[in-house]
C-alpha positions as CSV (number, residue, x, y, z in Angstrom):
1,M,91.7,7.6,84.7
2,Y,89.4,4.6,84.4
3,S,88.5,4.9,88.1
4,F,87.4,8.5,87.6
5,I,85.3,7.4,84.5
6,G,83.7,4.7,86.5
7,L,82.9,7.0,89.4
8,I,81.4,9.6,87.0
9,L,79.2,7.0,85.3
10,L,78.0,5.7,88.6
11,G,77.2,9.2,89.8
12,T,75.3,9.8,86.5
13,L,73.1,6.7,87.0
14,L,72.4,7.6,90.6
15,L,71.5,11.2,89.8
16,A,69.3,10.1,87.0
17,L,67.1,8.0,89.3
18,P,63.7,9.5,90.2
19,M,64.6,9.6,93.9
20,S,67.5,11.9,93.2
21,H,65.9,14.7,91.3
22,N,62.7,16.8,91.1
23,G,60.9,16.9,87.7
24,E,62.7,15.8,84.6
25,I,66.4,15.6,84.0
26,D,68.2,14.8,80.8
27,L,70.9,12.2,80.8
28,I,73.4,14.8,79.5
29,D,72.6,17.1,82.5
30,A,73.0,14.2,85.0
31,L,76.4,13.4,83.3
32,F,77.4,17.0,83.5
33,T,76.5,17.3,87.2
34,S,78.2,14.1,88.1
35,T,81.4,15.1,86.2
36,S,81.4,18.5,87.8
37,A,81.1,17.0,91.3
38,V,83.7,14.2,90.8
39,C,86.1,16.6,89.1
40,V,85.4,19.1,92.0
41,T,84.5,21.9,89.5
42,G,81.2,23.4,90.5
43,L,79.8,24.4,87.1
44,I,76.0,23.6,87.2
45,V,73.3,23.2,84.6
46,K,70.7,22.3,87.2
47,D,69.9,24.3,90.4
48,T,71.3,22.0,93.1
49,P,68.8,23.0,95.9
50,V,65.8,23.1,93.6
51,D,66.3,20.4,90.9
52,F,67.8,17.7,93.2
53,T,66.2,16.0,96.2
54,P,67.9,15.7,99.6
55,I,69.1,12.2,98.4
56,G,70.5,13.7,95.2
57,Q,72.3,16.4,97.2
58,V,73.8,13.7,99.4
59,I,75.0,11.9,96.3
60,I,76.5,15.1,94.9
61,M,78.3,15.7,98.2
62,L,79.7,12.1,98.3
63,L,80.9,12.4,94.7
64,I,82.7,15.7,95.6
65,Q,84.4,14.0,98.6
66,I,85.5,10.9,96.7
67,G,86.4,13.0,93.6
68,G,88.5,15.4,95.7
69,L,90.4,12.6,97.4
70,G,90.7,10.5,94.3
71,Y,89.2,7.0,94.0
72,M,92.6,5.2,94.5
73,T,93.3,7.3,97.6
74,A,89.9,6.5,99.2
75,A,90.1,2.8,98.2
76,T,93.6,2.4,99.5
77,F,92.7,4.0,102.8
78,L,89.8,1.6,103.3
79,A,92.1,-1.3,102.6
80,V,94.6,0.0,105.2
81,M,91.8,0.4,107.7
82,R,90.9,-3.2,107.1
83,H,94.5,-4.2,107.6
84,R,94.9,-5.5,104.1
85,K,98.3,-5.5,102.5
86,I,98.9,-2.8,99.9
87,G,100.7,-4.1,96.8
88,H,103.6,-2.4,95.1
89,R,101.5,-1.4,92.1
90,D,98.8,0.2,94.3
91,R,101.5,2.1,96.2
92,L,102.9,3.5,92.9
93,I,99.4,4.7,91.9
94,L,98.8,6.2,95.3
95,Q,102.2,7.9,95.3
96,E,101.3,9.5,91.9
97,S,97.8,10.5,92.9
98,L,99.1,12.2,96.1
99,N,102.2,13.7,94.5
100,Y,104.2,12.1,97.3
101,P,108.0,12.1,96.8
102,G,109.1,8.5,97.3
103,M,107.7,5.3,98.7
104,N,108.9,5.5,102.3
105,G,106.2,6.4,104.8
106,L,103.5,6.5,102.1
107,V,100.8,4.7,104.2
108,R,101.6,6.8,107.3
109,F,101.3,9.9,105.1
110,L,97.9,8.6,103.8
111,K,96.6,8.3,107.4
112,I,97.7,11.8,108.2
113,V,96.0,13.1,105.1
114,F,92.7,11.5,106.1
115,A,93.0,12.8,109.7
116,S,93.7,16.3,108.4
117,I,90.7,16.2,106.0
118,F,88.4,15.0,108.8
119,I,89.6,17.7,111.3
120,I,89.5,20.6,108.8
121,E,86.1,19.7,107.4
122,F,84.7,19.1,110.9
123,I,85.9,22.5,112.2
124,G,84.5,24.1,109.0
125,M,81.2,22.3,109.4
126,V,80.8,23.4,113.0
127,I,81.5,27.1,112.2
128,L,79.2,27.1,109.2
129,T,76.5,25.2,111.1
130,L,76.5,27.8,113.9
131,R,76.3,30.6,111.4
132,F,73.5,29.1,109.4
133,W,71.6,28.3,112.6
134,V,70.9,32.0,112.9
135,D,68.9,31.8,109.6
136,M,67.4,28.3,109.7
137,P,66.5,25.4,112.0
138,L,69.4,23.5,113.5
139,A,68.9,20.3,111.5
140,K,68.9,22.2,108.2
141,A,71.8,24.3,109.4
142,A,73.8,21.2,110.2
143,W,73.2,19.7,106.7
144,F,74.1,23.0,105.1
145,G,77.2,23.2,107.2
146,I,78.3,19.7,106.3
147,F,77.6,20.2,102.6
148,H,79.4,23.5,102.2
149,A,82.4,22.4,104.3
150,V,82.9,19.4,102.1
151,S,82.3,21.5,98.9
152,A,84.7,24.3,100.1
153,F,87.6,22.1,101.3
154,N,87.4,20.0,98.1
155,N,87.3,23.3,96.0
156,A,84.1,22.2,94.4
157,G,81.9,25.4,94.7
158,F,78.6,23.6,94.8
159,S,76.1,25.4,97.0
160,L,72.7,24.6,98.5
161,F,71.7,28.3,98.0
162,S,70.4,29.1,94.5
163,D,72.3,32.4,94.6
164,N,75.4,30.6,95.9
165,M,76.9,32.9,98.6
166,M,75.7,36.3,97.4
167,R,73.3,36.7,100.3
168,Y,76.4,36.5,102.6
169,R,78.5,39.1,100.8
170,G,79.0,41.2,103.9
171,D,79.1,38.4,106.4
172,F,82.6,38.1,108.0
173,I,82.2,34.5,109.2
174,I,81.2,33.2,105.8
175,N,83.8,35.3,104.0
176,F,86.5,33.9,106.3
177,T,85.5,30.3,106.7
178,I,84.7,29.4,103.1
179,P,88.0,30.9,101.7
180,A,90.0,29.3,104.6
181,L,88.7,25.9,103.7
182,I,89.3,26.5,100.0
183,I,92.9,27.6,100.6
184,L,93.7,24.7,102.9
185,G,92.3,22.2,100.4
186,G,94.1,23.9,97.5
187,L,97.6,23.9,99.1
188,G,98.0,20.2,98.7
189,Y,98.2,17.4,101.3
190,L,102.0,17.4,101.2
191,V,102.2,21.0,102.2
192,L,99.6,20.6,105.0
193,T,101.5,17.6,106.4
194,E,104.8,19.4,106.2
195,L,103.4,22.4,108.0
196,Y,102.1,20.1,110.7
197,H,105.5,18.5,111.2
198,Y,107.2,21.9,111.1
199,Q,104.9,23.3,113.8
200,K,105.6,20.2,115.9
201,K,109.3,20.8,115.5
202,E,109.7,17.4,113.9
203,I,111.4,19.1,110.9
204,L,113.6,22.1,111.0
205,R,113.2,23.4,107.5
206,L,110.3,23.7,105.0
207,S,111.0,22.1,101.6
208,T,111.4,24.2,98.5
209,H,108.1,22.9,97.2
210,T,106.2,24.1,100.3
211,K,107.9,27.5,100.2
212,I,107.0,28.0,96.6
213,V,103.3,26.9,97.1
214,L,102.9,29.2,100.1
215,I,104.5,32.3,98.6
216,M,102.8,31.9,95.3
217,S,99.4,31.4,96.9
218,V,99.8,34.6,99.0
219,L,101.0,36.6,96.0
220,L,98.2,35.4,93.7
221,I,95.5,36.1,96.2
222,I,96.9,39.6,96.8
223,M,97.3,40.2,93.0
224,G,93.7,39.1,92.4
225,M,92.4,41.4,95.1
226,V,94.3,44.4,93.8
227,L,93.1,43.7,90.3
228,L,89.4,43.4,91.3
229,L,89.5,46.5,93.5
230,S,91.3,48.6,90.9
231,L,89.0,47.6,88.0
232,E,85.7,47.2,89.8
233,W,85.8,49.8,92.6
234,D,83.5,52.1,90.7
235,R,81.9,49.5,88.5
236,A,80.6,46.1,89.9
237,F,81.5,47.3,93.5
238,L,79.9,50.7,93.0
239,N,77.1,50.5,95.5
240,M,78.9,48.5,98.2
241,P,80.4,49.9,101.4
242,W,84.2,50.0,101.3
243,H,84.6,47.0,103.7
244,D,82.2,44.9,101.6
245,K,84.3,45.8,98.5
246,I,87.4,44.4,100.2
247,M,85.6,41.2,101.4
248,A,84.1,40.7,98.0
249,A,87.5,41.1,96.3
250,W,89.1,38.7,98.8
251,F,86.4,36.1,98.4
252,A,86.5,36.4,94.5
253,S,90.3,36.3,94.4
254,V,90.4,33.1,96.4
255,N,87.7,31.5,94.2
256,Y,89.3,32.6,91.0
257,R,92.0,30.0,91.1
258,T,90.4,27.0,92.8
259,A,86.6,27.0,93.6
260,G,83.3,28.1,92.2
261,F,81.7,30.0,95.1
262,N,80.8,33.6,94.5
263,T,79.4,36.5,96.5
264,I,79.1,38.8,93.5
265,D,77.5,38.5,90.1
266,I,80.5,37.5,87.9
267,S,78.6,38.7,84.7
268,T,78.8,42.3,86.0
269,L,82.6,42.3,85.9
270,S,84.5,44.2,83.2
271,D,85.9,42.4,80.2
272,A,89.4,43.2,81.4
273,N,88.7,41.5,84.7
274,L,87.2,38.5,83.1
275,F,90.2,38.2,80.8
276,F,92.8,38.5,83.6
277,A,90.7,36.0,85.6
278,T,91.4,33.3,83.1
279,F,95.2,33.5,83.9
280,F,94.4,33.0,87.7
281,M,92.0,30.1,86.9
282,M,94.6,28.4,84.7
283,T,97.2,28.7,87.4
284,G,95.1,26.9,89.9
285,G,96.4,25.6,93.3
286,G,99.1,23.3,94.7
287,P,99.8,19.8,93.4
288,G,98.4,16.8,95.3
289,G,95.4,18.7,96.7
290,T,91.8,19.3,95.7
291,A,92.6,22.3,93.4
292,G,92.8,22.2,89.6
293,G,94.7,24.2,87.0
294,I,98.2,23.7,85.7
295,K,99.3,24.2,89.4
296,I,101.2,27.1,90.9
297,T,104.4,25.1,91.1
298,A,104.5,24.8,87.2
299,V,103.9,28.5,86.8
300,A,106.6,29.3,89.4
301,L,109.2,27.0,87.7
302,A,108.3,28.5,84.3
303,L,108.9,32.0,85.6
304,I,112.2,30.9,87.3
305,G,113.3,29.3,84.0
306,V,112.4,32.5,82.0
307,W,114.3,34.7,84.5
308,Y,117.5,32.6,84.4
309,T,117.3,32.3,80.6
310,I,117.0,36.1,80.2
311,R,120.1,36.4,82.5
312,G,122.0,33.8,80.4
313,D,122.4,31.5,83.4
314,T,121.9,27.8,82.8
315,H,121.8,26.9,86.5
316,A,118.4,28.0,87.9
317,H,118.0,28.0,91.6
318,V,115.6,29.2,94.3
319,F,115.9,29.3,98.1
320,R,119.5,28.1,97.7
321,R,118.3,24.9,96.0
322,S,119.0,24.1,92.3
323,I,116.2,23.4,89.9
324,S,116.7,20.7,87.3
325,T,116.4,21.6,83.6
326,Y,113.9,18.7,83.2
327,Q,111.5,20.1,85.8
328,I,111.6,23.5,84.1
329,N,111.0,22.0,80.7
330,K,108.2,19.9,82.1
331,A,106.6,23.1,83.4
332,Y,106.9,24.7,80.0
333,A,105.3,21.5,78.4
334,I,102.4,21.5,80.9
335,I,101.6,25.2,80.2
336,F,101.9,24.8,76.5
337,I,99.7,21.6,76.3
338,A,97.1,23.2,78.6
339,S,97.0,26.3,76.5
340,I,96.4,24.2,73.3
341,Y,93.6,22.3,75.0
342,V,91.9,25.5,76.1
343,V,92.4,27.4,72.8
344,V,91.1,24.6,70.7
345,S,88.1,23.9,72.9
346,T,87.2,27.7,73.0
347,I,87.3,27.9,69.2
348,I,85.2,24.8,68.8
349,L,82.6,26.1,71.4
350,S,82.6,29.5,69.7
351,E,81.7,27.9,66.4
352,I,79.1,25.5,67.8
353,E,77.3,27.9,70.2
354,R,77.8,31.3,68.5
355,L,78.0,33.1,71.8
356,P,80.3,35.9,73.0
357,F,83.9,34.7,72.7
358,L,85.2,36.1,76.0
359,R,82.3,34.4,78.0
360,I,83.1,31.1,76.3
361,L,86.9,31.5,77.0
362,F,86.0,32.2,80.7
363,E,83.8,29.1,80.9
364,T,86.4,27.0,79.1
365,C,89.2,28.0,81.5
366,S,86.9,27.5,84.5
367,A,86.0,24.0,83.3
368,F,89.6,22.9,82.4
369,A,91.1,24.3,85.6
370,T,88.1,22.7,87.6
371,V,87.4,26.1,89.1
372,G,83.6,26.5,88.7
373,V,83.1,30.3,88.6
374,S,81.0,31.4,85.7
375,T,79.4,34.4,84.1
376,G,76.1,32.7,84.4
377,N,73.2,32.0,82.1
378,G,71.3,35.1,83.2
379,G,69.8,33.2,86.1
380,V,71.3,30.9,88.8
381,L,73.0,28.4,86.5
382,S,76.4,28.4,84.9
383,Y,77.0,29.7,81.4
384,S,77.2,26.1,80.2
385,A,73.5,25.8,80.7
386,L,73.1,27.9,77.5
387,F,75.1,25.3,75.5
388,G,73.6,22.5,73.5
389,D,74.5,18.8,74.1
390,W,77.7,18.9,72.1
391,G,78.8,22.1,73.9
392,K,78.1,20.4,77.3
393,I,80.1,17.4,76.2
394,N,83.0,19.6,75.4
395,I,82.9,21.1,78.9
396,I,82.6,17.6,80.4
397,I,85.7,16.5,78.6
398,L,87.6,19.6,79.8
399,M,86.6,19.1,83.4
400,F,87.7,15.5,83.2
401,M,91.1,16.4,81.6
402,G,91.7,19.0,84.2
403,R,91.0,16.7,87.1
404,I,93.2,13.9,85.8
405,G,96.0,16.4,85.2
406,V,97.4,17.8,82.0
407,F,100.6,15.8,81.8
408,A,99.0,12.5,83.0
409,F,96.1,12.8,80.6
410,T,98.4,13.5,77.7
411,I,100.6,10.6,78.5
412,V,97.6,8.3,78.7
413,I,96.5,9.4,75.3
414,V,99.8,9.6,73.3
415,G,101.8,7.1,75.4
416,K,105.2,7.6,77.1
417,A,108.3,7.9,75.0
418,V,110.8,5.1,74.9
419,Q,114.2,6.1,76.1
420,S,116.6,6.1,73.1
421,R,120.1,4.9,73.3
422,I,121.2,6.9,70.3
423,K,122.4,10.5,70.7
424,Y,122.8,12.6,67.5
425,A,125.2,15.5,66.9
426,E,123.8,18.7,68.3
427,G,122.1,21.0,65.7
428,K,122.5,24.8,65.9
429,I,119.2,26.7,65.5
430,V,118.9,30.4,65.4
431,L,116.3,32.0,67.8
């Protein structure tokens, strides 16, 4: 947690320097931008291509990359490359940050993670550069390709276009490349590594974790597309060709859960769509990746627990593997705690800002789940740009909590319970 705070403060100071921005910038806006970049959210209160110089844009990109990896992950990798010995405590922190199950092969896993990130971002950069080259000089296209590849893979949603990706709504290359990078980053490094080993025939069976992440990701994307198309076909999508409607729904559905890119004006969506979108945003992506939210594995375990509870079966299982009661209870706790954070913050913001409740709820969920999509301020900025300083601070705290992780942040605040040796007689409670 302290490493993220330090990185955010460093980014704030760098973005506040005259060389980083055009015109004036308030410290709170520099802090907001730095937090949004480090927490790979994508909410903006300053227009990235207009209000920040090329140096400021590079700083934002580096904050996104380091924030997506996690400071400890990046620092440990540098230590490994310098052939420095990694202590047991650093291994434990690295294991937690990467959601890696166990200590064996941790350093090798870290090297594979960095190799995967480099390869995926490089391929994305090449494709985007070639596409942008059609519209701009090669040097500028290369910079735009690098920035958007990093932003997309890290699920950040920052763009060097003031209208984000709206100008490319009907472009197949952009509508395939950006979501592909987002999905790969949102699956989690453990899933990517396991898929690589499975493809190489080094393992014969995918783990239960990987199966849940893959199946849930596909289902949520399809559900988001169906919801968007059914509710917006004759509304927000009214004047689009049918193929543009499908691409817009696909692009928005992918970004609903993990990233802040958009090819449509989110403010034009119906209230029903905005409300249902909050559930997709809160769900997020896979653990150990660049996506935020309460994670699709937590939602999956909660649904499995509910199903077996309704059936009266105390032994939950999936894919012929048993699920421990502790894991299901932890999923319930994560969802419950996250809901409290969001509800309380939404109420506070509603009272402070006196703005439409649904728009504030949407912005709150987007910040907490580090998603970045927004109904906008009426221009090119996020809805948060309409907030006062205290409202922005509320959003900053939400982005920070979401990036640290619901369970980890809560444990840091309240402390971990001491295991009791006393067991009391069981009490009977009527439900």
